[in-house]
Every structure is written in structure tokens, then in C-alpha cells.
PDB file of C-alpha atoms in Angstrom:
ATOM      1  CA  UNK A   1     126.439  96.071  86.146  1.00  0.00           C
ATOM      2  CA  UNK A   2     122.605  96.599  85.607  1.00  0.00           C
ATOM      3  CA  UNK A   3     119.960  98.371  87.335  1.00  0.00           C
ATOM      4  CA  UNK A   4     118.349  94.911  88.526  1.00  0.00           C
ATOM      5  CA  UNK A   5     121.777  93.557  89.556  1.00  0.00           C
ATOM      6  CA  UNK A   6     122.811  96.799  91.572  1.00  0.00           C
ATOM      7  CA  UNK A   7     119.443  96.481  93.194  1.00  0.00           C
ATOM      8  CA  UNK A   8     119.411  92.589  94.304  1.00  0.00           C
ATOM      9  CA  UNK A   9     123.125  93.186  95.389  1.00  0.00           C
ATOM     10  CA  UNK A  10     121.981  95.767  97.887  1.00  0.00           C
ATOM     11  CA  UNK A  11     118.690  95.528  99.088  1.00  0.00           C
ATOM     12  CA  UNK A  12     116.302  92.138  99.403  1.00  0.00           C
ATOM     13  CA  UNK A  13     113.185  92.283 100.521  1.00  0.00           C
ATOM     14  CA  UNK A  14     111.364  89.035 102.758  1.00  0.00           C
ATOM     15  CA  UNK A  15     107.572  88.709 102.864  1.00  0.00           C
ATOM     16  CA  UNK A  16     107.822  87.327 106.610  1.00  0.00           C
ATOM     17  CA  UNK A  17     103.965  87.412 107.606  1.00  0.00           C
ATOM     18  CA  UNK A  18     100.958  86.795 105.073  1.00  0.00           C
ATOM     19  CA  UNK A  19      98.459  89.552 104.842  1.00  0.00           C
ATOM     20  CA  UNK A  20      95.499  87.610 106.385  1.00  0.00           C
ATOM     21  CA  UNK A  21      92.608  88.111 108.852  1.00  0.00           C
ATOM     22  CA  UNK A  22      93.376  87.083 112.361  1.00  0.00           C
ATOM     23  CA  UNK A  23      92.062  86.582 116.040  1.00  0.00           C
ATOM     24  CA  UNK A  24      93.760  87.813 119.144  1.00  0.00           C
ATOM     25  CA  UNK A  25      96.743  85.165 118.382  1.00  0.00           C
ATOM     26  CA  UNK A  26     100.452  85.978 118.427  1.00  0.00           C
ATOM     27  CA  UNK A  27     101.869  85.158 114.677  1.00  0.00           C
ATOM     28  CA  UNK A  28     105.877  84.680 114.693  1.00  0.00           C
ATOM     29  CA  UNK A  29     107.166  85.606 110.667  1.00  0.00           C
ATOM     30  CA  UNK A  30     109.485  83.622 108.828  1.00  0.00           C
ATOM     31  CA  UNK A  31     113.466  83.935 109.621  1.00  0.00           C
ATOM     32  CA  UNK A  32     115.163  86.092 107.909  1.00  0.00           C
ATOM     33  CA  UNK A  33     119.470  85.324 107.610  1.00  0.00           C
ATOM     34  CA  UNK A  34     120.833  89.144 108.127  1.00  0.00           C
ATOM     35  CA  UNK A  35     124.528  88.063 107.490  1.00  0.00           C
ATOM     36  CA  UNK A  36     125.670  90.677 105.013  1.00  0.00           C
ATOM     37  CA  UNK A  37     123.567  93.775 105.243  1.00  0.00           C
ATOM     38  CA  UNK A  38     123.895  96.576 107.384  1.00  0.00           C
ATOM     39  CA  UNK A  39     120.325  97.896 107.875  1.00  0.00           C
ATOM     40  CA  UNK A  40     116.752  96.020 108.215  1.00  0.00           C
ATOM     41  CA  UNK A  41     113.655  97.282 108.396  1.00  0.00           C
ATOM     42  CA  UNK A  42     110.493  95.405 109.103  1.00  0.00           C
ATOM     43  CA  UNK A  43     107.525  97.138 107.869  1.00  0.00           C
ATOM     44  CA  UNK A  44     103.846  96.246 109.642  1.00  0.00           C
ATOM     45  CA  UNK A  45     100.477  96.655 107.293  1.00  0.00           C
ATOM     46  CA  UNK A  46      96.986  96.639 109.170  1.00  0.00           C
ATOM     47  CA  UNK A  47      93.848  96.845 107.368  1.00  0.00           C
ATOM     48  CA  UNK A  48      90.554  96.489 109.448  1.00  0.00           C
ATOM     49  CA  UNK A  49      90.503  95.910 112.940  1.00  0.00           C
ATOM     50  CA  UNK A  50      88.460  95.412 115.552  1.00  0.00           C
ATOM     51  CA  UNK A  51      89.121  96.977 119.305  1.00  0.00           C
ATOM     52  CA  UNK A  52      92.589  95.917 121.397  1.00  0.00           C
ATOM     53  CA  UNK A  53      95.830  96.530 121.152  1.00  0.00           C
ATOM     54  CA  UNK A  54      98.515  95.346 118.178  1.00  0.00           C
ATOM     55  CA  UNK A  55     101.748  95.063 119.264  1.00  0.00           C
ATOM     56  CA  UNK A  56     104.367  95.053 116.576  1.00  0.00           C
ATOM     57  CA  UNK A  57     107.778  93.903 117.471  1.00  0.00           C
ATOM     58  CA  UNK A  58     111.019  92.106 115.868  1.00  0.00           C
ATOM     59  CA  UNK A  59     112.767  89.169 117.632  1.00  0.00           C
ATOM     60  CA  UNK A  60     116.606  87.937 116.949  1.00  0.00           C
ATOM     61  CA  UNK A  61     118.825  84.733 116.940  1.00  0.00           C
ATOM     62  CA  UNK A  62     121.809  83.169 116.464  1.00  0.00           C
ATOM     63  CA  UNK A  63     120.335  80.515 114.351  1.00  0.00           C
ATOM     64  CA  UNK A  64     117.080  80.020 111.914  1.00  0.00           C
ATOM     65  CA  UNK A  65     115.711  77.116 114.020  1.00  0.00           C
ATOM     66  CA  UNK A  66     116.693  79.081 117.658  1.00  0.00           C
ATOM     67  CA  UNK A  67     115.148  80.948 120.172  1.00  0.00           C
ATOM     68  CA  UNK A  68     114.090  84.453 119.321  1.00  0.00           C
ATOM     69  CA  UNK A  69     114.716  86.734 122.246  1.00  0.00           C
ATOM     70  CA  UNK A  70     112.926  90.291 121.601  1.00  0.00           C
ATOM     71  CA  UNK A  71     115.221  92.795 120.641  1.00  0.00           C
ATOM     72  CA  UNK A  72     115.110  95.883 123.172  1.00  0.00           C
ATOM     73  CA  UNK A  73     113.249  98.888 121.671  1.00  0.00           C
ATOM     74  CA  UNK A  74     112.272  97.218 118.618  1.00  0.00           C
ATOM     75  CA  UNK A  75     108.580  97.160 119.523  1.00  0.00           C
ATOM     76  CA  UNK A  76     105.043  99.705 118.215  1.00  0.00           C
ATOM     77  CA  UNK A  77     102.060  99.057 120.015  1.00  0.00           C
ATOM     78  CA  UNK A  78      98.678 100.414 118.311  1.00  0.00           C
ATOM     79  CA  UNK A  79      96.497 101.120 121.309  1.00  0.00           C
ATOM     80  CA  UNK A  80      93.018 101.400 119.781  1.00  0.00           C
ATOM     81  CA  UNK A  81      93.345  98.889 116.360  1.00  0.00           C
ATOM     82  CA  UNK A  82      89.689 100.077 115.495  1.00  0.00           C
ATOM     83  CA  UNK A  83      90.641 103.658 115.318  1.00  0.00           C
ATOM     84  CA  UNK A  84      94.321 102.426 113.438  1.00  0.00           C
ATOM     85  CA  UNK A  85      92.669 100.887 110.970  1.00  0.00           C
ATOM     86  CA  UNK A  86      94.823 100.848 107.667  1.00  0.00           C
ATOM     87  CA  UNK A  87      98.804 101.564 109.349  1.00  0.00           C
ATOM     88  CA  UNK A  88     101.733 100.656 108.566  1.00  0.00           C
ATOM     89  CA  UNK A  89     104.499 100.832 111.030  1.00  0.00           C
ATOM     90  CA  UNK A  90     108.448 100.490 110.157  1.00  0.00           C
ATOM     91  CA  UNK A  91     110.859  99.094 112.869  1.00  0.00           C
ATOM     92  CA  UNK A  92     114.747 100.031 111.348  1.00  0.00           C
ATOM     93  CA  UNK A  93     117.467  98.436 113.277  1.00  0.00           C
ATOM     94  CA  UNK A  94     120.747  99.051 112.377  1.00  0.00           C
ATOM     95  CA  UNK A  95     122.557  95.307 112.227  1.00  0.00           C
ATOM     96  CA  UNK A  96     126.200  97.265 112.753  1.00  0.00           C
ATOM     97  CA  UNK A  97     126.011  96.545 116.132  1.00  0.00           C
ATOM     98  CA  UNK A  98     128.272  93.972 117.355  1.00  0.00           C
ATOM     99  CA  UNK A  99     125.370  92.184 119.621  1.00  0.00           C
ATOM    100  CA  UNK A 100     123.306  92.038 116.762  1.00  0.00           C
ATOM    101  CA  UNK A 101     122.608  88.065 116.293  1.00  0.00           C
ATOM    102  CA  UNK A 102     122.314  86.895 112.552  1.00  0.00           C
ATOM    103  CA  UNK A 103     118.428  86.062 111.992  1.00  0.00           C
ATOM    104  CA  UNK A 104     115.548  88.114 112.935  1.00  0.00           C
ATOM    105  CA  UNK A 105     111.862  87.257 112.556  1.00  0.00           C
ATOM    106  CA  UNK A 106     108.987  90.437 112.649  1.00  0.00           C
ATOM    107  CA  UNK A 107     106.454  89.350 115.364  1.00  0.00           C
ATOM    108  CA  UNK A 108     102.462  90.513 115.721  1.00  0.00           C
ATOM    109  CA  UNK A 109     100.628  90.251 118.840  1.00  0.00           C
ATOM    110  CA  UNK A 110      97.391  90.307 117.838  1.00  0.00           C
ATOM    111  CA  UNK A 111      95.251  91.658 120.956  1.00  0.00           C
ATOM    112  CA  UNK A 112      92.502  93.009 118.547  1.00  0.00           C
ATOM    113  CA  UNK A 113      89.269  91.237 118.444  1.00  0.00           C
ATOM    114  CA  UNK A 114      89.926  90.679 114.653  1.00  0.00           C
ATOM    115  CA  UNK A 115      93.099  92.221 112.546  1.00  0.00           C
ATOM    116  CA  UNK A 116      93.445  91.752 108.937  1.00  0.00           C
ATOM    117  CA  UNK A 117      97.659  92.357 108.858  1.00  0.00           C
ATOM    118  CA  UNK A 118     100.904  91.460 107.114  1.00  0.00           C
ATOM    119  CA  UNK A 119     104.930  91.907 107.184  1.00  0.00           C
ATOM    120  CA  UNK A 120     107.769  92.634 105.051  1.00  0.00           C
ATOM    121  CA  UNK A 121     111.523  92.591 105.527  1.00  0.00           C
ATOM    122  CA  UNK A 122     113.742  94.821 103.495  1.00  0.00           C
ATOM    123  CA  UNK A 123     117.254  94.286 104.034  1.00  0.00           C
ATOM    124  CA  UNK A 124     119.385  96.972 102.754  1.00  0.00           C
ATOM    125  CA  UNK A 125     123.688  97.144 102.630  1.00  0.00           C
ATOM    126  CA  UNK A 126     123.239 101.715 102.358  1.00  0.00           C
ATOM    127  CA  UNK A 127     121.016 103.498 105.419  1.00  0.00           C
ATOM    128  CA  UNK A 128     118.174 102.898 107.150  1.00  0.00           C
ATOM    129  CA  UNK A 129     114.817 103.676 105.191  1.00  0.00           C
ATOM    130  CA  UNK A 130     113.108 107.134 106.512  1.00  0.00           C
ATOM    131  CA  UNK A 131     110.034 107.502 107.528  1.00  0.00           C
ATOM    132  CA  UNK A 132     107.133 107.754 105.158  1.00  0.00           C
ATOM    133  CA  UNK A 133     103.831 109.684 104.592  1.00  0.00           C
ATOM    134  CA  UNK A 134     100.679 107.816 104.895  1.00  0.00           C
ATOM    135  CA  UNK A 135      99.341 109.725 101.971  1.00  0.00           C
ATOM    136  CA  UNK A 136      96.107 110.727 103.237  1.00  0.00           C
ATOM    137  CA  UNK A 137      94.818 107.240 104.400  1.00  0.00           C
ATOM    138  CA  UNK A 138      93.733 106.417 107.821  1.00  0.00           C
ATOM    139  CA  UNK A 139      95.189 104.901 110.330  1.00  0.00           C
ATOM    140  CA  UNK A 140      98.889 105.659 111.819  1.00  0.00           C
ATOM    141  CA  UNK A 141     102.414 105.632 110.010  1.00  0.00           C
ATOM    142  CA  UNK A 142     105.244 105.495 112.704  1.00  0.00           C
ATOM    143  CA  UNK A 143     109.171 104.559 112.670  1.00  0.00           C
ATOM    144  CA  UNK A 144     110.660 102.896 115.348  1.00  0.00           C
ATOM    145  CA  UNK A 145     114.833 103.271 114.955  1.00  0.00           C
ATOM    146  CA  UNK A 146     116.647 100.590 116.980  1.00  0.00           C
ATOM    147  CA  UNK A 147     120.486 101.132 117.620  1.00  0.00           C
TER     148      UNK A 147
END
């Protein structure tokens, strides 16, 4: 088996939410269909913003076209945007758990006067990813692990 086969076998990675410039608007990410991994981990981007809170959260169903109920602890909130400017946030929840309903969809409250921002979905079959330096930019880097 090759490198690129091992990889795509184990880990597949959704771009949920477009990197764009927004207004204080909530923007709901595409569904992702969990069924077969054991770890996901939705990663937030912010560039610029202007002042207001973010909040960053991941939502689940049973089906693509359901309702999304908000799945406990799996929520960041950047308090002062302006001052977060450039942060990138990972939510890990462990899809083990029984309750655990098959699609999720990364969620971004925009309460900012003006966000540039973007999600990604990495779905892995091994462990949840670990927390990561923000290599000297500005801004915040913060996990969120959800049982």
C-alpha cells in the first residue's frame, strides 16, 4: 500500500466554511458524514477582525439534511476579535462515543463588526490532533477536546 493510499484511508480532510470576509452573521459549514472515523477535529482560521465576539462551535445530526443540535462543550468564543486577529482554534471530539450522531457541521457566529474567517474538517481513524504552536503570529491558538 502507498504513502497516498495509507493517508486517504485514514485521515480526510473537509473544507466546511470558505475563507471570506463577513458581517456579524451566523455561517453554518457544509455536512460532513463521520461514519467510519474515530476522531474529528474542526479547525477555525480568523484573519482581520473588527471588535465583538466570534464564537466557534460544531453542531451534530443524524442525517445531512437534519437538524444540527450543538454538541455540549464543543464551543471557543474569541472575546475581543480585534485583538485575535489571525487565530486559529481546533475543536477535537472524539466520535467513539456512543451518542455521537453521524454528521457534524463547524458553525461561526460572527458577532464581530467584520471577520475575514474559514473552516476545515480533518477526520482521522488514529488520535485526536494535539494542540499546535501559533509560530509567532498574532492572535490566539486554543484546543477545545470534546468527550
Amino acid at each position: 500500500m502507498g504513502l497516498h493510499s495509507l493517508l486517504t484511508e485514514r485521515v480526510q480532510i473537509h473544507h466546511t466554511i470558505a475563507p471570506l470576509a463577513r458581517t456579524t452573521t451566523a455561517i453554518a459549514g457544509v455536512a460532513v458524514d463521520t461514519s467510519g472515523y474515530a476522531y474529528a477535529t474542526a479547525v477555525f482560521h480568523t484573519g482581520a477582525s473588527g471588535s465583538g465576539t466570534s464564537v466557534m462551535s460544531v453542531s451534530e445530526s443524524a442525517t445531512s439534511g437534519g437538524s444540527y443540535t450543538a454538541i455540549t462543550g464543543a464551543t471557543y468564543s474569541l472575546v475581543d476579535a480585534a485583538a485575535s486577529d489571525n487565530s486559529i482554534v481546533m475543536i477535537n471530539i472524539n466520535l467513539k462515543n456512543a451518542a455521537r450522531l453521524r454528521f457534524i457541521k463547524a458553525e461561526i457566529d460572527n458577532g464581530a463588526t467584520s471577520a475575514t474567517s474559514g473552516a476545515l474538517i480533518y477526520l482521522s481513524r488514529g488520535r485526536a490532533h494535539e494542540p499546535t504552536q501559533n509560530s509567532g503570529q498574532a492572535g490566539t491558538a486554543a484546543t477545545v477536546n470534546v468527550a
